[in-house]
Coordinates of C-alpha atoms in Angstrom, one line a residue:
Chain A
M311 CA 385.5 -105.5 107.0
K312 CA 386.8 -106.5 103.6
S313 CA 388.4 -109.9 105.2
R314 CA 385.1 -110.7 106.4
M315 CA 383.2 -109.9 103.2
S316 CA 385.5 -112.3 101.4
T317 CA 385.2 -115.2 103.9
L318 CA 381.5 -115.1 103.4
L319 CA 381.7 -114.7 99.8
S320 CA 384.2 -117.9 99.6
L321 CA 381.8 -119.3 102.0
I322 CA 378.9 -118.7 99.6
K323 CA 380.8 -120.2 96.9
R324 CA 382.1 -123.3 98.8
D325 CA 378.3 -124.1 99.8
K326 CA 376.5 -122.8 96.3
Y327 CA 374.9 -126.2 95.6
L328 CA 373.6 -126.4 99.5
L329 CA 372.3 -122.4 99.2
L330 CA 370.9 -123.5 95.7
M331 CA 368.9 -126.2 97.1
F332 CA 367.7 -124.4 99.7
S333 CA 366.8 -121.1 98.3
P334 CA 363.4 -122.5 97.1
I335 CA 362.6 -123.5 100.7
F336 CA 363.4 -120.2 102.0
L337 CA 361.3 -118.4 99.8
Y338 CA 358.4 -120.7 100.9
Y339 CA 359.2 -119.9 104.7
V340 CA 359.2 -116.3 104.0
I341 CA 356.2 -115.9 102.1
F342 CA 353.8 -118.4 103.9
M343 CA 355.1 -118.1 107.4
Y344 CA 357.1 -115.1 107.9
V345 CA 355.0 -112.5 105.7
P346 CA 351.7 -113.4 107.9
M347 CA 353.5 -112.9 111.1
P348 CA 353.1 -109.2 111.3
G349 CA 349.8 -109.5 110.0
M350 CA 348.8 -110.2 113.8
L351 CA 349.2 -106.8 114.2
L352 CA 345.7 -106.4 113.1
A353 CA 344.9 -107.2 116.6
F354 CA 345.9 -103.9 117.4
R355 CA 344.0 -102.1 114.7
N356 CA 340.8 -101.2 113.3
F357 CA 340.9 -102.8 109.8
M358 CA 338.6 -101.9 107.1
P359 CA 337.8 -104.5 104.6
G360 CA 339.2 -103.8 101.2
Q361 CA 342.5 -102.7 102.5
G362 CA 345.9 -104.3 103.0
M363 CA 346.6 -106.4 105.9
F364 CA 348.7 -103.4 107.5
S365 CA 346.3 -100.8 107.6
G366 CA 343.5 -99.2 109.8
E367 CA 344.2 -96.9 112.6
W368 CA 345.6 -98.3 116.0
V369 CA 342.9 -99.2 118.5
G370 CA 345.3 -100.2 121.4
L371 CA 344.1 -103.4 123.0
R372 CA 340.3 -102.8 122.4
W373 CA 339.6 -106.1 120.9
F374 CA 341.1 -107.7 123.8
D375 CA 339.1 -105.7 126.1
Q376 CA 336.2 -106.6 124.2
F377 CA 337.1 -110.6 124.0
V378 CA 338.1 -110.8 127.7
N379 CA 335.1 -108.9 129.0
S380 CA 332.2 -111.0 126.9
I381 CA 330.4 -113.5 128.0
Y382 CA 331.9 -116.0 125.8
F383 CA 335.3 -115.5 127.4
W384 CA 335.2 -117.9 130.3
R385 CA 333.2 -120.6 128.0
L386 CA 335.8 -120.7 125.4
L387 CA 338.6 -120.5 127.7
R388 CA 337.5 -123.6 129.6
N389 CA 335.8 -125.6 126.1
T390 CA 339.2 -125.2 125.2
F391 CA 340.9 -126.6 128.2
L392 CA 338.6 -129.4 129.0
L393 CA 338.5 -130.5 125.1
A394 CA 342.2 -130.8 125.2
F395 CA 343.0 -132.3 128.9
L396 CA 340.0 -134.7 128.9
P397 CA 341.3 -136.9 126.1
L398 CA 344.8 -136.3 127.6
L399 CA 343.6 -137.3 131.2
F400 CA 341.9 -140.3 129.7
G401 CA 343.5 -141.3 126.7
F402 CA 347.4 -140.9 127.8
S403 CA 347.8 -144.6 129.6
I404 CA 345.7 -146.9 127.3
P405 CA 348.9 -146.5 124.5
I406 CA 350.9 -147.6 127.0
L407 CA 349.1 -150.2 128.1
F408 CA 348.6 -151.4 124.5
A409 CA 352.1 -151.3 124.0
V410 CA 353.1 -153.4 126.5
C411 CA 350.3 -156.3 125.6
I412 CA 351.3 -155.7 121.7
V413 CA 354.9 -156.6 122.6
E414 CA 353.9 -159.7 124.6
I415 CA 351.8 -161.4 122.3
K416 CA 353.8 -164.5 121.3
N417 CA 351.5 -165.2 117.9
Q418 CA 353.0 -163.2 115.0
A419 CA 350.3 -163.5 112.7
F420 CA 347.8 -162.2 115.4
K421 CA 350.0 -159.7 116.5
R422 CA 350.3 -157.9 113.1
F423 CA 346.8 -158.2 112.7
A424 CA 346.2 -156.4 115.8
Q425 CA 348.8 -153.6 115.0
T426 CA 347.4 -152.9 111.5
V427 CA 343.7 -152.6 112.4
T428 CA 344.4 -150.6 115.4
Y429 CA 346.6 -147.9 113.6
L430 CA 344.3 -147.5 110.8
P431 CA 341.8 -145.0 112.5
H432 CA 344.7 -142.6 112.9
F433 CA 344.7 -142.5 108.7
I434 CA 340.8 -142.1 108.8
S435 CA 339.8 -138.3 107.7
T436 CA 338.1 -136.4 110.3
V437 CA 335.2 -135.5 108.1
V438 CA 334.5 -139.4 108.0
V439 CA 335.0 -140.1 111.7
A440 CA 332.9 -137.0 112.8
G441 CA 330.4 -138.5 109.7
M442 CA 330.4 -142.0 111.2
I443 CA 329.8 -140.6 114.9
I444 CA 326.7 -138.5 114.0
N445 CA 325.6 -141.6 112.0
F446 CA 325.7 -144.0 114.6
L447 CA 324.2 -141.6 117.0
S448 CA 321.2 -140.5 114.8
P449 CA 318.1 -140.8 116.9
T450 CA 316.1 -142.0 113.7
D451 CA 318.3 -145.0 112.3
G452 CA 321.5 -144.6 114.0
I453 CA 322.9 -148.2 115.8
V454 CA 323.8 -146.9 119.1
N455 CA 319.9 -145.8 119.5
T456 CA 318.5 -149.1 117.6
L457 CA 320.4 -150.7 120.7
I458 CA 319.1 -148.6 123.1
A459 CA 315.7 -149.0 122.0
K460 CA 316.1 -152.6 121.9
L461 CA 317.1 -152.8 125.6
G462 CA 313.9 -150.9 126.5
M463 CA 315.6 -147.6 127.2
E464 CA 314.6 -143.8 125.9
K465 CA 316.8 -143.0 122.8
V466 CA 319.3 -139.9 123.1
N467 CA 319.5 -137.3 121.0
F468 CA 323.2 -137.2 121.3
M469 CA 324.5 -134.8 118.9
M470 CA 322.0 -131.8 120.1
D471 CA 322.5 -132.7 123.7
A472 CA 325.3 -130.0 125.2
G473 CA 325.9 -132.7 128.1
W474 CA 327.1 -135.2 125.8
F475 CA 329.8 -133.4 124.0
R476 CA 332.5 -133.9 126.0
T477 CA 332.2 -137.6 126.2
I478 CA 331.4 -138.1 122.4
F479 CA 334.6 -136.2 121.8
T480 CA 336.9 -137.5 124.2
S481 CA 335.8 -141.3 123.6
S482 CA 336.3 -140.7 119.7
D483 CA 339.7 -139.2 119.9
I484 CA 341.0 -142.1 122.1
W485 CA 339.3 -144.9 119.7
Q486 CA 341.3 -143.0 116.8
S487 CA 344.4 -142.5 118.6
F488 CA 345.3 -144.8 120.9
G489 CA 347.1 -147.5 118.6
F490 CA 348.9 -145.3 116.6
S491 CA 350.1 -143.4 119.5
S492 CA 351.4 -147.0 120.9
I493 CA 353.9 -147.1 118.2
I494 CA 356.4 -145.2 119.9
Y495 CA 356.0 -146.9 123.1
I496 CA 356.5 -150.4 121.2
A497 CA 359.6 -149.0 120.3
A498 CA 361.1 -148.2 123.5
I499 CA 360.1 -151.6 124.9
M500 CA 362.0 -153.2 122.1
G501 CA 364.8 -151.2 122.9
I502 CA 365.3 -152.4 126.3
D503 CA 368.3 -154.4 127.0
P504 CA 367.1 -158.0 127.2
E505 CA 369.9 -159.2 129.8
M506 CA 367.7 -157.0 132.2
Y507 CA 364.7 -159.5 131.6
D508 CA 366.9 -162.4 132.1
S509 CA 368.3 -161.6 135.2
G510 CA 364.8 -160.5 136.4
K511 CA 363.7 -164.2 135.8
I512 CA 366.7 -165.6 137.3
D513 CA 365.6 -163.6 140.3
G514 CA 361.9 -165.2 139.6
V515 CA 359.9 -162.3 139.1
N516 CA 356.5 -163.0 137.6
K517 CA 355.4 -161.0 134.5
F518 CA 353.6 -158.5 136.3
Q519 CA 356.5 -158.0 138.5
E520 CA 358.3 -157.6 135.4
L521 CA 356.0 -155.1 134.1
W522 CA 356.4 -153.3 137.0
H523 CA 359.5 -152.9 137.7
L524 CA 361.4 -153.5 134.6
T525 CA 359.3 -152.2 131.5
L526 CA 357.7 -149.3 132.8
P527 CA 360.6 -147.8 134.6
S528 CA 362.7 -148.3 131.7
I529 CA 360.1 -146.6 129.1
K530 CA 360.0 -143.7 131.7
P531 CA 362.0 -141.4 129.9
T532 CA 359.8 -141.6 126.9
I533 CA 356.4 -141.2 128.8
V534 CA 357.5 -138.2 130.1
I535 CA 358.6 -136.7 127.3
L536 CA 355.1 -137.4 125.5
L537 CA 353.3 -136.6 128.3
L538 CA 354.9 -132.9 128.5
L539 CA 354.9 -132.8 124.9
S540 CA 351.5 -133.1 125.0
L541 CA 350.7 -130.9 127.6
G542 CA 352.3 -128.1 125.8
G543 CA 349.6 -129.1 123.0
I544 CA 346.8 -128.5 125.4
M545 CA 345.2 -125.0 124.0
S546 CA 345.8 -126.4 120.1
V547 CA 342.6 -128.1 120.4
G548 CA 342.0 -129.4 116.6
F549 CA 339.7 -127.2 114.7
E550 CA 338.2 -129.4 112.5
K551 CA 336.7 -132.4 114.8
V552 CA 334.8 -129.6 116.8
Y553 CA 333.7 -127.6 113.7
L554 CA 332.3 -130.9 112.4
L555 CA 330.6 -132.0 115.5
Y556 CA 329.2 -128.9 117.1
N557 CA 326.3 -127.2 116.3
G558 CA 324.1 -124.4 117.9
A559 CA 322.7 -126.6 120.5
T560 CA 326.2 -127.6 121.8
Y561 CA 328.1 -124.2 121.6
E562 CA 328.0 -124.3 125.3
T563 CA 330.2 -127.3 126.1
A564 CA 331.8 -127.4 122.5
D565 CA 332.6 -124.1 121.3
V566 CA 336.6 -123.5 121.4
L567 CA 338.8 -120.5 120.5
S568 CA 339.7 -121.9 117.2
T569 CA 336.1 -122.3 116.2
Y570 CA 335.3 -119.2 117.5
V571 CA 338.1 -117.1 115.7
Y572 CA 336.5 -118.9 112.5
R573 CA 333.1 -117.8 113.1
M574 CA 334.1 -114.5 114.0
G575 CA 336.9 -114.0 111.2
I576 CA 335.9 -115.7 108.2
E577 CA 332.4 -115.9 108.7
G578 CA 331.7 -112.7 110.0
Q579 CA 334.7 -110.9 108.5
N580 CA 335.5 -109.4 111.8
Y581 CA 339.2 -109.5 111.2
G582 CA 340.5 -107.4 113.9
F583 CA 338.5 -109.2 116.9
A584 CA 339.3 -112.8 115.4
T585 CA 342.8 -111.8 115.1
A586 CA 343.2 -110.9 118.7
V587 CA 341.4 -114.1 120.0
G588 CA 343.7 -116.4 117.5
L589 CA 346.8 -114.0 119.0
F590 CA 345.4 -114.8 122.9
N591 CA 345.2 -118.3 122.3
S592 CA 349.0 -118.4 120.4
I593 CA 350.2 -116.7 123.7
I594 CA 348.8 -119.0 125.9
T595 CA 349.9 -122.1 123.8
F596 CA 353.4 -120.5 123.5
V597 CA 353.6 -120.2 127.0
L598 CA 352.6 -123.8 127.8
V599 CA 355.0 -125.2 125.2
F600 CA 357.9 -123.3 126.8
A601 CA 356.9 -124.5 130.1
A602 CA 356.9 -128.0 129.1
N603 CA 360.0 -127.9 127.5
T604 CA 361.8 -126.3 130.1
M605 CA 360.5 -128.9 132.8
T606 CA 361.5 -131.8 130.3
R607 CA 364.9 -130.3 130.4
R608 CA 365.2 -130.2 134.1
L609 CA 363.5 -133.9 134.5
T610 CA 364.9 -135.7 131.5
K611 CA 367.8 -133.5 130.3
M612 CA 366.4 -134.1 126.9
S613 CA 364.2 -131.4 125.1
L614 CA 363.1 -130.1 122.0
W615 CA 365.4 -127.2 121.6
Chain B
M711 CA 353.6 -173.1 140.8
Q712 CA 352.5 -169.6 141.8
K713 CA 354.4 -168.1 139.8
S714 CA 353.2 -169.6 136.5
R715 CA 349.9 -169.1 137.6
S716 CA 350.0 -165.5 138.2
D717 CA 351.9 -165.4 134.7
R718 CA 349.1 -167.3 133.0
L719 CA 346.8 -164.5 134.7
F720 CA 349.2 -162.1 132.7
Y721 CA 349.0 -163.1 129.3
G722 CA 345.3 -163.8 129.8
F723 CA 345.2 -159.9 130.6
V724 CA 347.3 -159.2 127.4
Y725 CA 344.9 -161.2 124.9
L726 CA 341.8 -160.3 126.4
L727 CA 342.9 -156.5 126.1
T728 CA 344.2 -157.1 122.8
V729 CA 341.2 -158.7 121.8
L730 CA 339.2 -156.0 122.9
A731 CA 340.9 -153.1 121.5
V732 CA 340.8 -155.0 117.6
V733 CA 336.9 -155.6 118.1
V734 CA 336.6 -152.2 119.1
T735 CA 338.7 -150.4 116.5
L736 CA 337.3 -153.0 114.0
Y737 CA 333.5 -152.8 114.4
P738 CA 332.4 -149.8 113.3
F739 CA 334.0 -150.2 110.0
L740 CA 332.3 -153.7 109.7
Y741 CA 329.1 -152.3 110.5
V742 CA 329.6 -149.6 107.9
I743 CA 330.6 -152.3 105.2
S744 CA 327.8 -154.4 106.0
V745 CA 325.4 -151.9 105.7
S746 CA 326.7 -150.8 102.6
F747 CA 326.2 -154.1 101.1
S748 CA 322.8 -154.9 102.8
S749 CA 319.1 -154.8 101.1
V750 CA 317.0 -151.4 101.7
D751 CA 314.6 -153.4 103.5
A752 CA 317.2 -155.0 105.9
I753 CA 318.4 -151.7 106.6
D754 CA 314.7 -150.1 107.1
K755 CA 314.1 -153.1 109.6
Q756 CA 317.3 -152.3 111.4
K757 CA 318.3 -156.2 111.1
V758 CA 322.3 -155.4 110.3
A759 CA 324.5 -156.1 113.1
L760 CA 327.4 -157.7 111.7
W761 CA 327.4 -159.1 108.6
P762 CA 325.2 -157.8 105.4
V763 CA 321.6 -158.9 105.5
G764 CA 320.1 -159.4 101.8
F765 CA 323.5 -158.8 100.1
T766 CA 323.2 -156.1 97.2
L767 CA 325.0 -153.5 95.4
S768 CA 322.3 -151.2 94.4
G769 CA 324.0 -148.9 96.9
Y770 CA 327.0 -149.0 95.1
K771 CA 325.3 -148.3 91.8
M772 CA 323.3 -145.2 93.1
V773 CA 326.8 -143.6 95.0
L774 CA 329.2 -144.4 92.2
Q775 CA 326.9 -143.0 89.0
Y776 CA 326.9 -139.7 90.9
R777 CA 328.7 -137.2 89.0
E778 CA 330.1 -135.0 91.9
L779 CA 331.7 -138.1 93.8
W780 CA 333.8 -138.4 90.8
V781 CA 334.5 -135.1 90.3
S782 CA 336.0 -134.6 93.8
F783 CA 337.4 -137.9 93.4
Y784 CA 339.6 -136.4 90.9
N785 CA 340.2 -133.4 92.7
T786 CA 341.4 -135.0 95.9
L787 CA 343.6 -137.7 93.4
W788 CA 345.1 -134.6 91.8
Y789 CA 346.0 -132.8 95.3
T790 CA 347.5 -135.9 96.8
V791 CA 349.5 -137.0 93.8
I792 CA 350.8 -133.2 92.9
G793 CA 350.9 -132.2 96.4
T794 CA 353.1 -135.5 97.6
L795 CA 355.4 -135.2 95.0
L796 CA 356.2 -131.6 95.6
N797 CA 356.4 -132.3 99.3
I798 CA 358.9 -135.3 98.7
V799 CA 361.3 -133.2 96.6
A800 CA 360.7 -130.0 98.7
T801 CA 361.4 -132.1 101.9
C802 CA 364.5 -133.5 100.7
L803 CA 366.0 -130.0 99.5
A804 CA 365.3 -128.6 102.5
A805 CA 366.5 -131.4 105.1
F806 CA 369.8 -132.3 103.0
P807 CA 371.6 -128.9 103.4
L808 CA 370.5 -128.7 106.9
S809 CA 372.1 -132.3 107.7
R810 CA 375.4 -131.2 106.5
Q811 CA 377.5 -130.4 109.3
Q812 CA 380.0 -127.9 107.1
F813 CA 377.3 -126.1 105.9
F814 CA 377.6 -122.4 107.1
L815 CA 374.2 -121.0 107.6
R816 CA 373.3 -124.8 108.9
R817 CA 372.3 -123.6 112.5
K818 CA 370.6 -120.3 111.5
L819 CA 368.4 -122.1 108.8
N820 CA 367.5 -124.5 111.3
F821 CA 366.6 -122.2 113.7
F822 CA 364.9 -120.4 111.0
I823 CA 362.6 -123.4 110.0
A824 CA 362.2 -124.6 114.0
F825 CA 360.7 -121.0 115.0
T826 CA 357.5 -121.6 112.7
M827 CA 356.6 -124.3 114.6
Y828 CA 356.2 -122.6 117.7
F829 CA 355.2 -119.2 116.5
S830 CA 352.7 -118.1 113.7
G831 CA 350.5 -115.4 112.3
G832 CA 347.6 -117.4 113.0
L833 CA 344.6 -118.0 110.8
I834 CA 343.3 -114.6 109.7
P835 CA 346.8 -113.2 108.6
V836 CA 347.3 -116.3 106.5
Y837 CA 344.1 -116.1 105.4
M838 CA 344.1 -112.0 103.9
L839 CA 347.7 -113.4 103.0
I840 CA 346.4 -116.4 100.5
T841 CA 343.2 -114.4 99.4
S842 CA 345.6 -111.5 98.5
L843 CA 348.2 -113.6 96.6
G844 CA 345.3 -114.6 94.5
L845 CA 345.3 -118.1 95.5
Y846 CA 341.7 -118.3 96.6
N847 CA 339.4 -120.9 94.3
T848 CA 342.9 -122.1 92.5
R849 CA 343.9 -125.6 92.7
W850 CA 347.4 -124.6 93.7
V851 CA 346.2 -123.1 97.3
M852 CA 345.5 -126.8 98.3
V853 CA 349.5 -127.6 97.5
L854 CA 351.6 -124.6 97.7
P855 CA 350.7 -123.3 100.9
V856 CA 351.6 -126.6 102.4
L857 CA 354.9 -127.6 100.4
V858 CA 356.5 -128.6 103.5
I859 CA 355.7 -129.8 107.0
T860 CA 358.5 -128.7 109.1
F861 CA 358.2 -131.5 111.5
N862 CA 358.6 -133.8 108.4
V863 CA 361.8 -132.1 107.6
M864 CA 363.4 -132.3 111.0
I865 CA 362.4 -136.6 110.5
C866 CA 364.3 -136.4 106.9
R867 CA 367.2 -134.6 108.5
S868 CA 367.9 -136.8 110.9
A869 CA 367.4 -139.5 108.5
F870 CA 370.5 -138.0 106.1
E871 CA 372.4 -137.0 109.4
G872 CA 372.1 -141.0 110.1
I873 CA 374.5 -141.2 107.2
P874 CA 378.2 -141.5 107.7
N875 CA 380.2 -138.9 106.3
E876 CA 382.8 -141.0 104.7
I877 CA 380.5 -141.7 102.2
F878 CA 379.8 -138.2 100.9
E879 CA 383.6 -137.6 101.5
S880 CA 384.4 -140.3 99.3
A881 CA 382.0 -139.4 96.6
S882 CA 383.3 -135.5 96.9
I883 CA 386.8 -137.2 95.9
D884 CA 385.2 -138.5 93.3
G885 CA 384.2 -135.2 92.2
A886 CA 380.5 -135.3 92.9
N887 CA 378.8 -132.1 94.0
E888 CA 376.1 -131.8 96.8
L889 CA 373.5 -132.3 94.4
T890 CA 374.8 -135.4 93.1
M891 CA 375.5 -136.4 96.6
L892 CA 371.6 -135.6 97.4
Y893 CA 370.4 -137.5 94.2
R894 CA 372.4 -140.3 93.8
L895 CA 373.3 -141.4 97.6
A896 CA 371.7 -139.7 100.1
V897 CA 367.9 -140.2 98.8
P898 CA 368.6 -143.8 97.9
I899 CA 369.8 -144.5 101.6
I900 CA 367.1 -142.9 103.2
K901 CA 364.0 -144.8 101.3
P902 CA 362.4 -146.0 104.2
T903 CA 362.1 -142.8 106.0
L904 CA 360.9 -141.3 102.4
A905 CA 358.6 -143.8 102.5
V906 CA 356.9 -143.5 105.4
L907 CA 356.9 -139.4 104.9
T908 CA 355.5 -139.9 101.4
L909 CA 352.5 -142.1 103.5
Y910 CA 352.2 -139.2 105.8
Y911 CA 351.9 -136.3 103.3
A912 CA 349.6 -138.3 101.1
V913 CA 347.2 -139.3 103.9
F914 CA 347.4 -135.4 104.5
H915 CA 346.4 -134.2 101.3
W916 CA 343.9 -137.0 101.1
N917 CA 342.0 -135.9 104.5
N918 CA 342.8 -132.4 104.0
F919 CA 339.5 -130.7 104.9
F920 CA 340.5 -127.5 106.6
S921 CA 342.3 -125.8 103.2
A922 CA 339.4 -126.4 100.8
L923 CA 336.7 -124.7 103.7
L924 CA 338.8 -122.0 103.8
Y925 CA 339.9 -121.4 100.5
L926 CA 337.7 -123.5 98.0
G927 CA 334.0 -121.9 97.6
K928 CA 334.0 -123.5 94.3
Q929 CA 332.1 -126.7 94.3
D930 CA 333.9 -128.4 91.3
M931 CA 337.1 -127.9 92.4
Q932 CA 336.5 -129.1 96.0
P933 CA 337.9 -132.5 97.2
L934 CA 336.3 -135.5 98.3
Q935 CA 336.2 -134.5 101.8
M936 CA 334.0 -131.4 101.2
F937 CA 331.7 -133.7 99.4
L938 CA 331.5 -136.1 102.4
R939 CA 330.8 -133.6 104.5
R940 CA 327.8 -132.5 102.5
V941 CA 326.6 -136.1 102.6
L942 CA 327.9 -137.4 106.1
I943 CA 327.2 -134.4 108.2
M944 CA 324.6 -131.8 106.7
A945 CA 322.8 -134.7 105.2
S946 CA 322.4 -132.2 102.4
P947 CA 318.6 -133.2 101.1
E948 CA 319.7 -131.8 97.5
V949 CA 322.8 -134.2 97.1
M950 CA 320.6 -137.3 98.5
Q951 CA 317.7 -136.7 96.4
K952 CA 319.8 -136.4 93.2
M953 CA 321.9 -139.5 94.4
G954 CA 318.4 -141.3 95.0
G955 CA 317.0 -140.2 91.7
T956 CA 313.5 -141.0 91.1
M957 CA 313.1 -143.2 94.2
T958 CA 309.8 -143.1 96.2
T959 CA 310.1 -141.1 99.5
G960 CA 309.7 -143.7 101.9
A961 CA 312.9 -146.0 100.1
L962 CA 314.6 -142.3 99.8
A963 CA 314.5 -142.1 103.5
V964 CA 316.0 -145.6 104.2
S965 CA 318.7 -145.5 101.3
T966 CA 320.4 -142.2 102.6
L967 CA 322.0 -144.2 105.4
Q968 CA 323.1 -146.9 102.8
V969 CA 324.4 -143.7 100.8
R970 CA 326.1 -142.4 103.5
Y971 CA 327.8 -145.7 104.4
V972 CA 328.8 -146.6 100.5
S973 CA 330.1 -143.2 100.7
I974 CA 332.6 -143.6 103.8
V975 CA 333.9 -146.9 102.1
V976 CA 334.4 -145.6 98.9
S977 CA 336.5 -142.7 100.2
I978 CA 338.8 -144.8 102.5
L979 CA 339.2 -147.7 100.5
P980 CA 342.6 -145.9 98.8
I981 CA 344.4 -145.5 102.0
V982 CA 343.1 -148.9 103.5
T983 CA 344.3 -150.9 100.4
I984 CA 347.8 -148.7 100.1
Y985 CA 348.8 -148.7 103.7
P986 CA 349.5 -152.3 104.8
F987 CA 352.4 -152.1 102.0
I988 CA 354.1 -149.3 103.9
Q989 CA 353.1 -150.2 107.6
R990 CA 356.3 -152.2 108.1
Y991 CA 358.1 -149.2 107.8
F992 CA 356.5 -147.4 110.7
V993 CA 358.1 -148.3 113.6
K994 CA 361.5 -147.5 112.1
G995 CA 360.7 -144.4 110.3
I996 CA 359.1 -142.7 113.3
T997 CA 361.3 -143.3 116.3
L998 CA 364.0 -142.4 113.6
G999 CA 362.9 -138.6 113.9
A1000 CA 360.4 -138.5 116.6
V1001 CA 362.2 -137.9 119.7
K1002 CA 365.6 -137.1 118.4
G1003 CA 363.0 -134.1 116.4

């Protein structure tokens, strides 16, 4: 016992500067990350405003029960899944395709220009993107409706129509992210051994065959990892964009778990119930990330942890 | 002969798709910029399609003399500069010990921070913590709760790990301690990675809307994004009227569109001007950390 203490002390003494460096970070993680964790227990308590985070009588699964049996449950679950899954379904292949194009472009100036332009939307704030969408689609002075009217068709009030929300959300998501997502594929393609292409040329393959039989198989590990990673993130639909784009008229297709937690908890001060919904969301996310990670490890022998 | 024809077809597709991608991303911005410089009359008759019609700066004059824009601009600048500075210092301080093979707590602390990527208290407990710490409606609420982003610490850590250990060993023989090694050796070596991380953090702070929505009720502390939300999304008539000043109602109705588009241009200008300079580090910096994670 005594010798273990003294080895520990000598280790601390040896690494004192590293410990010193890390101590503010340690404090940060404890305060802002670890202290709120037991706050989750609010989901099982009847919290009274004005009291501390760890107060209130225990109510068991009352909030979960209330949530699962509410009329919003399936709607929220469906919307959360769809708004995460649709961008993935329609958007996943586009960055790969775009990366293939960028690598093949010989004109350096055009290549740089195309890359610079397509990365840009990734850096624009969600507020601006949502603002552009709403203003472009405005029924009075939006450019889209102006065009529709010029073509002699009926104007559409896109933002007030629940039927349009998923299309708008998905397509704008793809618009915002495809360029930047392609970077990782571009790097993967550049990392392919050039000798493979040389030997391909000797065998007389054309560019299409080269793409199908050489390039895509070579970047398959990257594709698989990114696909599984995004599957893990499927329940964490961004709060911001939904919050900025939706309104009472489109809740039917737009309201997701995170926006519901915000409305119930922050706006409605219904802390216990909102924490329960949030916890429900985290549990599903955690299961999905875990499953995705296990699958990645099986398939590619690489994993996140 | 057949081969070259199919190859030509391939390159045709490549250029076609790339041009399409460029047009689709660029056009919305071009349109916004053009409207922001067009005359009210041209906007009213919806003549603007690609280039500005009836060039004028009156939209900019109107928006730029609006006090609230400058207040929120200043606030965002404050949050971005102070926040990014703290982020970079803290990220290095976190990543360096985690990258040192001999550090006896390395594995434990790695897990300690990685765990928070997969498990968190959730919105409500965090909100209650921050209000009970007295951070609500203070400037620090935009900076302290996001002192580091764990994923960025991981990227920084792999960059430090890429430095050959011999360099540190010889420095240690010369009498350098770990603090000196970090400051004099490690940081200068991973400058490209730090440039990318600086960009990431700065963009995050510049665009951070969520924290302000939750924790900043006071309008004079709110960042640009909250101002933009009032102008662009809620199209707050009050803001529009204040900006429009004494204009007639007919002209006001049109110029609100211009006000919105000018605000977009003004708000994205800083990022658009800075980012081409850092862009060249992207592929290097990102692939360094991303998949290895």
